[in-house]
Structure formats: C-alpha cells, structure tokens
Coordinates of C-alpha atoms in Angstrom, one line a residue:
X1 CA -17.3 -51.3 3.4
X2 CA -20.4 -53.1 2.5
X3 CA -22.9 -54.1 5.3
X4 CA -22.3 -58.0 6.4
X5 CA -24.4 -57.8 9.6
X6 CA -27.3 -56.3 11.0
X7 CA -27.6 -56.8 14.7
X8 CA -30.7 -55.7 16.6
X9 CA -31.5 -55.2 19.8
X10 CA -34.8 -56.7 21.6
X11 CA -37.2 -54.9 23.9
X12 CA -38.3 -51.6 22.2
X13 CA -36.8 -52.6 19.1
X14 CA -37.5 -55.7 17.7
X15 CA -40.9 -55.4 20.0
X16 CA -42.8 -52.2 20.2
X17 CA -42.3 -50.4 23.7
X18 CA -44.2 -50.8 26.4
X19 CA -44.5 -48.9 29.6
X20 CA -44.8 -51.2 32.7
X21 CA -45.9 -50.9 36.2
X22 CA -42.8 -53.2 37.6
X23 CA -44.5 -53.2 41.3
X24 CA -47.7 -54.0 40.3
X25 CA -46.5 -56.8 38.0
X26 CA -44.6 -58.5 40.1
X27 CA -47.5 -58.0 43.0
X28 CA -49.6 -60.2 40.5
X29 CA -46.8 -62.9 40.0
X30 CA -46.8 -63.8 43.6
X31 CA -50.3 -63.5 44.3
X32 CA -51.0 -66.7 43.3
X33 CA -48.6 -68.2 45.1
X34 CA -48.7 -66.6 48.7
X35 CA -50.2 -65.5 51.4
X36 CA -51.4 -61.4 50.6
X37 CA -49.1 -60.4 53.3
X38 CA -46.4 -62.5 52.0
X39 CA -47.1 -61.9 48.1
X40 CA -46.6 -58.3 48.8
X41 CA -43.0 -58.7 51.0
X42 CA -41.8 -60.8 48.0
X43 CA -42.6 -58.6 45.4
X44 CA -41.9 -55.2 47.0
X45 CA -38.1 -57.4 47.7
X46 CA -37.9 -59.0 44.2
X47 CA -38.9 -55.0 42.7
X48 CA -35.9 -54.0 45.0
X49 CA -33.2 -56.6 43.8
X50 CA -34.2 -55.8 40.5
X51 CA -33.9 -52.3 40.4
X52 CA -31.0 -52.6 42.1
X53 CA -29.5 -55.0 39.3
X54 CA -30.6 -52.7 36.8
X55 CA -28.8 -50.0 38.4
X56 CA -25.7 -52.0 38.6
X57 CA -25.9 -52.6 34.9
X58 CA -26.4 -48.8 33.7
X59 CA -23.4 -48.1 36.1
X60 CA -20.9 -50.7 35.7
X61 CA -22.4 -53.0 32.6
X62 CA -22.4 -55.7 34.7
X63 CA -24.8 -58.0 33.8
X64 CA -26.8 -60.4 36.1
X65 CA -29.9 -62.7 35.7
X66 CA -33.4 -63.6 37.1
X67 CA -31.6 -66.3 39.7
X68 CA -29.3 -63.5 40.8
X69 CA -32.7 -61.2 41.8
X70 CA -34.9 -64.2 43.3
X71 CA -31.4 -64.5 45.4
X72 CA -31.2 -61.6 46.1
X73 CA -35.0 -60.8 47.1
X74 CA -34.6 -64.3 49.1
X75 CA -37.4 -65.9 47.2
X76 CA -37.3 -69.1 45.6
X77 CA -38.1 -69.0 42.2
X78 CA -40.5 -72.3 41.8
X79 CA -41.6 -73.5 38.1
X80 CA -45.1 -72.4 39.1
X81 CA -43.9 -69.2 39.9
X82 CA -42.1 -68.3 36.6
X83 CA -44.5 -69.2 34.6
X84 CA -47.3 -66.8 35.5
X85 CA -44.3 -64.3 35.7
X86 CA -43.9 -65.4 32.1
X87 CA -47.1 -65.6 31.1
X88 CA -47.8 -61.7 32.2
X89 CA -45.2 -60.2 30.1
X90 CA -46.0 -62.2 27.2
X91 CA -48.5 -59.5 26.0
X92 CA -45.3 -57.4 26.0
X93 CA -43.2 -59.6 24.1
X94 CA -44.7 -60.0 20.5
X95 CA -42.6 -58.7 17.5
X96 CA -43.0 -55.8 15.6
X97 CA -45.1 -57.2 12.3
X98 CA -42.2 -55.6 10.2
X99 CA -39.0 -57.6 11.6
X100 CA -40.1 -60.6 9.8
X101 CA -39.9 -59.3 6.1
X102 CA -36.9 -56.9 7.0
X103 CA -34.8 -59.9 8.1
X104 CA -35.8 -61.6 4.8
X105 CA -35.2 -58.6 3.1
X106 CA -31.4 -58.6 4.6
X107 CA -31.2 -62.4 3.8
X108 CA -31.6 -61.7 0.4
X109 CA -28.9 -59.2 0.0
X110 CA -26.6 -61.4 2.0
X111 CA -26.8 -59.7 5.6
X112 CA -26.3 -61.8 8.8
X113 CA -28.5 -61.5 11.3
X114 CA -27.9 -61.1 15.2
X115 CA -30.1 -59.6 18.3
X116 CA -28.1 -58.5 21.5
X117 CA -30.3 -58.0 24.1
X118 CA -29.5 -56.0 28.0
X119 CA -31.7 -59.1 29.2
X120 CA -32.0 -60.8 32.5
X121 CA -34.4 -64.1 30.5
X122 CA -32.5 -67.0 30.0
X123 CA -31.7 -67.8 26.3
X124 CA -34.3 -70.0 26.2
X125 CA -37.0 -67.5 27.6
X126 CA -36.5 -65.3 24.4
X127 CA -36.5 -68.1 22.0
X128 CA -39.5 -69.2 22.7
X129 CA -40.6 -65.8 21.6
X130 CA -38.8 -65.6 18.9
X131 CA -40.2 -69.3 17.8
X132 CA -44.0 -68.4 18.5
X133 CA -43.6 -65.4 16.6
X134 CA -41.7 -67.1 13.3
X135 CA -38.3 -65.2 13.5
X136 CA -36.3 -67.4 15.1
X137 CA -35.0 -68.8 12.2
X138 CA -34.0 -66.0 11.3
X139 CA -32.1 -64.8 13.4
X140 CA -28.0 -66.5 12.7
X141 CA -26.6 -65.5 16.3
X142 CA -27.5 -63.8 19.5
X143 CA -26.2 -62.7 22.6
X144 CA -28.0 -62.3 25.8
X145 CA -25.9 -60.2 28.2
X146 CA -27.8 -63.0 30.6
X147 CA -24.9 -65.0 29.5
X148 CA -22.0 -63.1 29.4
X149 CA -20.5 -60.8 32.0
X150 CA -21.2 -57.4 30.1
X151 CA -24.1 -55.4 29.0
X152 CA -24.4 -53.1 26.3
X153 CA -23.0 -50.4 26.0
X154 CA -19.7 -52.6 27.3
X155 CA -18.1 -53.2 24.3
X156 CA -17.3 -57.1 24.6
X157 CA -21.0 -57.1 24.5
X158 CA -21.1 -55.7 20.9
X159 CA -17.9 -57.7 20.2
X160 CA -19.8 -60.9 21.4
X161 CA -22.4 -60.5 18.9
X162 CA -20.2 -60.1 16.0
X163 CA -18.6 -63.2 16.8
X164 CA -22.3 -65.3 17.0
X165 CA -22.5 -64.1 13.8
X166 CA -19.3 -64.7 12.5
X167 CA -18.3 -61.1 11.4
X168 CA -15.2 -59.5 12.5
X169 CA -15.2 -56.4 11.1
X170 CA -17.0 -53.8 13.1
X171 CA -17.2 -51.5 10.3
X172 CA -19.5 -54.0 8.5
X173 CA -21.8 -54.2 10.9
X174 CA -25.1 -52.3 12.0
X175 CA -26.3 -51.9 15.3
X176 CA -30.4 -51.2 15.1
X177 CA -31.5 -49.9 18.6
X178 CA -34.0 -47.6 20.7
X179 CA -31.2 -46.3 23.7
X180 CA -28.7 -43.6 23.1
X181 CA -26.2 -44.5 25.4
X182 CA -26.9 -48.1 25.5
X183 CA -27.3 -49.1 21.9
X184 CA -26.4 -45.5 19.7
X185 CA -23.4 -45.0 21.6
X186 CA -22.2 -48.2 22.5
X187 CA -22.2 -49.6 19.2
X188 CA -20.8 -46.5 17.8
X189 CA -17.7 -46.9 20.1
X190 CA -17.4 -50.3 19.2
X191 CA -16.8 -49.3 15.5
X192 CA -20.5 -50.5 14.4
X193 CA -22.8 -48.1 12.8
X194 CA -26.3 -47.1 14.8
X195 CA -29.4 -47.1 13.8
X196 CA -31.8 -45.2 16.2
X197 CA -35.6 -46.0 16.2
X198 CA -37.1 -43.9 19.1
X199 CA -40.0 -45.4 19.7
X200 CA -39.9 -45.3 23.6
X201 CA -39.9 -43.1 26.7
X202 CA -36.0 -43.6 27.1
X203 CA -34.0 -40.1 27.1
X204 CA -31.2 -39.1 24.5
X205 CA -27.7 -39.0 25.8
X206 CA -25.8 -36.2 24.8
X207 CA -23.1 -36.6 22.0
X208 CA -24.6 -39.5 20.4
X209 CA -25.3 -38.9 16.9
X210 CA -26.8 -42.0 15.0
X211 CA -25.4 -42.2 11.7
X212 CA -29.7 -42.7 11.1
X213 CA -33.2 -42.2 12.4
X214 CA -35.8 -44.7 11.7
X215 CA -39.6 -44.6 12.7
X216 CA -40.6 -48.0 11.4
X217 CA -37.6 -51.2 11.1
X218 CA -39.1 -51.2 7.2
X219 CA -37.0 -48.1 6.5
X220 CA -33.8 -49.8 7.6
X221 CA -32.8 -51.9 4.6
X222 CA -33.2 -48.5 2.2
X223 CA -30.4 -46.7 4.6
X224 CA -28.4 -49.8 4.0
X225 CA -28.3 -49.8 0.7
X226 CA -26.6 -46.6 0.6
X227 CA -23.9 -47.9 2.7

C-alpha cells in the first residue's frame, strides 16, 4: 500500500537531541522567583514530580501534564514563572534544518503530515515552536499525549494521530522516531511502519526491528519511495 502519512515524533526527532541537566534546569527556573532556600525546595520537588510522571508514563502510558507536576511538587505555576522555564529550553527546541524541505518533499508526493509527541507542553507551547521555526504549516495534524490519556507506545496514541490526519489505514502510515520501544515498537504494533533515526542516548529495546535506519530526516523520503 502506498504511503498516505508520515507521522513524526518531536524531541530527538524533529529537533536534534539534547542531553539535559533536569535538576539544574529547573534550579535556574525558580531562582528568579524565590528565596535560594526556597528555589532549591521547589525545584528539587518539581524534579521529583516529574520524574515520577515520567515513570508513570514508561510504565503504564499514562500521560500527564505540566499542571499535574507543579500540583504535585505543590508549587504554583505563575506566568512569570513559565516563562523563564520556557525561555531555558528554547535553545533545545529548534528544528532540525532538514524537516522543513522533507515535509515539502512529502507534500509534493501527496503525504500527510502529523507529529505525536510523549509531551507534557501544552499544544500551544509546541506551536509556538513550530511557528518561529516555519513548519507549522506544515504540519496537517498532531497529537500531544498532553491531551489525551495515553502516551506512545499506547496504541490509541498512534491511532489518535492517524485520525488528526485523516488516515485510517495503519498500513499507509509511517512512524519516523528516535525510541525503540516508544516509537519503533509502538508504531509497529499499531500496524504503522518505523523509521528509526538514532540520534540520542536512548537504549534499543530488544525485538524491535525498524523496517529502516536513517541518520539524517533527508534520507526518509528515498525509503518511501520504495514503499
């Protein structure tokens, strides 16, 4: 069956990986806003809360969102607040160079367009990237498992996407990821094909076989015309 849909996912895909220091980051969100011995109790409990969420969505892909850690850490998240936590990752946030002319290149053969993201951002956290770095149009659907009740490698995650793309063939569509388990394998179950571009420190999971390996997103549409 011919190709009708490329979904990506976002962070170590679609952007380059990036190793962070999670403590120290959130130590220097709070600074600004607290007393130094109370910057350090919120961010050592926001770390936790977040870790722990994490955790609950590799174990149970069970999704949750930044209001469910600041509740959790008992902060309050303030506008002030979020915005320097913003305005730190955004050197982590900008899009590979290449995913602009790939998702032309896929236009032009006819290829929808989707990301599904294991996100905690609000939608409108990741548009805003998408917008400042000129891909945001496109994109013709996405799903943020901030949204829904799953993350990947649930497969009513991967189901979700197909349907903000309006596809409903799983065989048409192509999953383009960096996570064994989570992307390789989940979209695999899900009836997808995956596309595996290693290009971060995450581990393989045993018995996941993408159906291909990519170095760069340009070497994706040359895979796709073979299927």
């Amino acid at each position: 069956m011919a190709v009708q849909a490329v979904i990506f996912d976002w962070g170590g895909t679609l952007t380059p990986w990036h190793t962070i220091d999670h403590d120290t980051l959130w130590l220097e969100v709070c600074t600004p806003h607290f007393s130094a011995d109370l910057a350090a109790t919120h961010a050592k409990a926001i770390r936790a809360a977040e870790f722990e969420l994490w955790r609950q969505a590799e174990t149970a892909q069970q999704s949750a969102t930044l209001e469910h850690v600041f509740s959790r850490a008992g902060v309050t998240a303030h506008d002030e607040l979020l915005a320097t936590y913003y305005g730190l990752w955004e050197p982590h946030t900008y899009t590979d160079p290449d995913a602009a002319p790939v998702m032309r290149a896929l236009r032009d053969r006819g290829i929808k367009i989707g990301v599904l993201s294991n996100t905690m951002w609000p939608r409108s956290a990741h548009e805003e990237v998408f917008r400042r770095d000129g891909v945001l149009s496109l994109i013709d659907g996405a799903v943020y498992s901030s949204e829904i009740p799953w993350t990947k490698p649930h497969p009513e995650a991967f189901r979700a996407a197909m349907a903000a793309v309006g596809v409903s063939d799983p065989a048409s569509c192509v999953f383009v990821g960096d996570r064994p388990y989570d992307d390789i394998y989940g979209a695999k179950r899900a009836g997808m094909r995956g596309v595996l571009i290693p290009n971060s420190e995450v581990p393989p999971h045993d018995g996941v076989i993408p159906d291909a390996v990519i170095t760069r997103l340009t070497e994706l549409p040359a895979h796709l015309d073979q299927w």
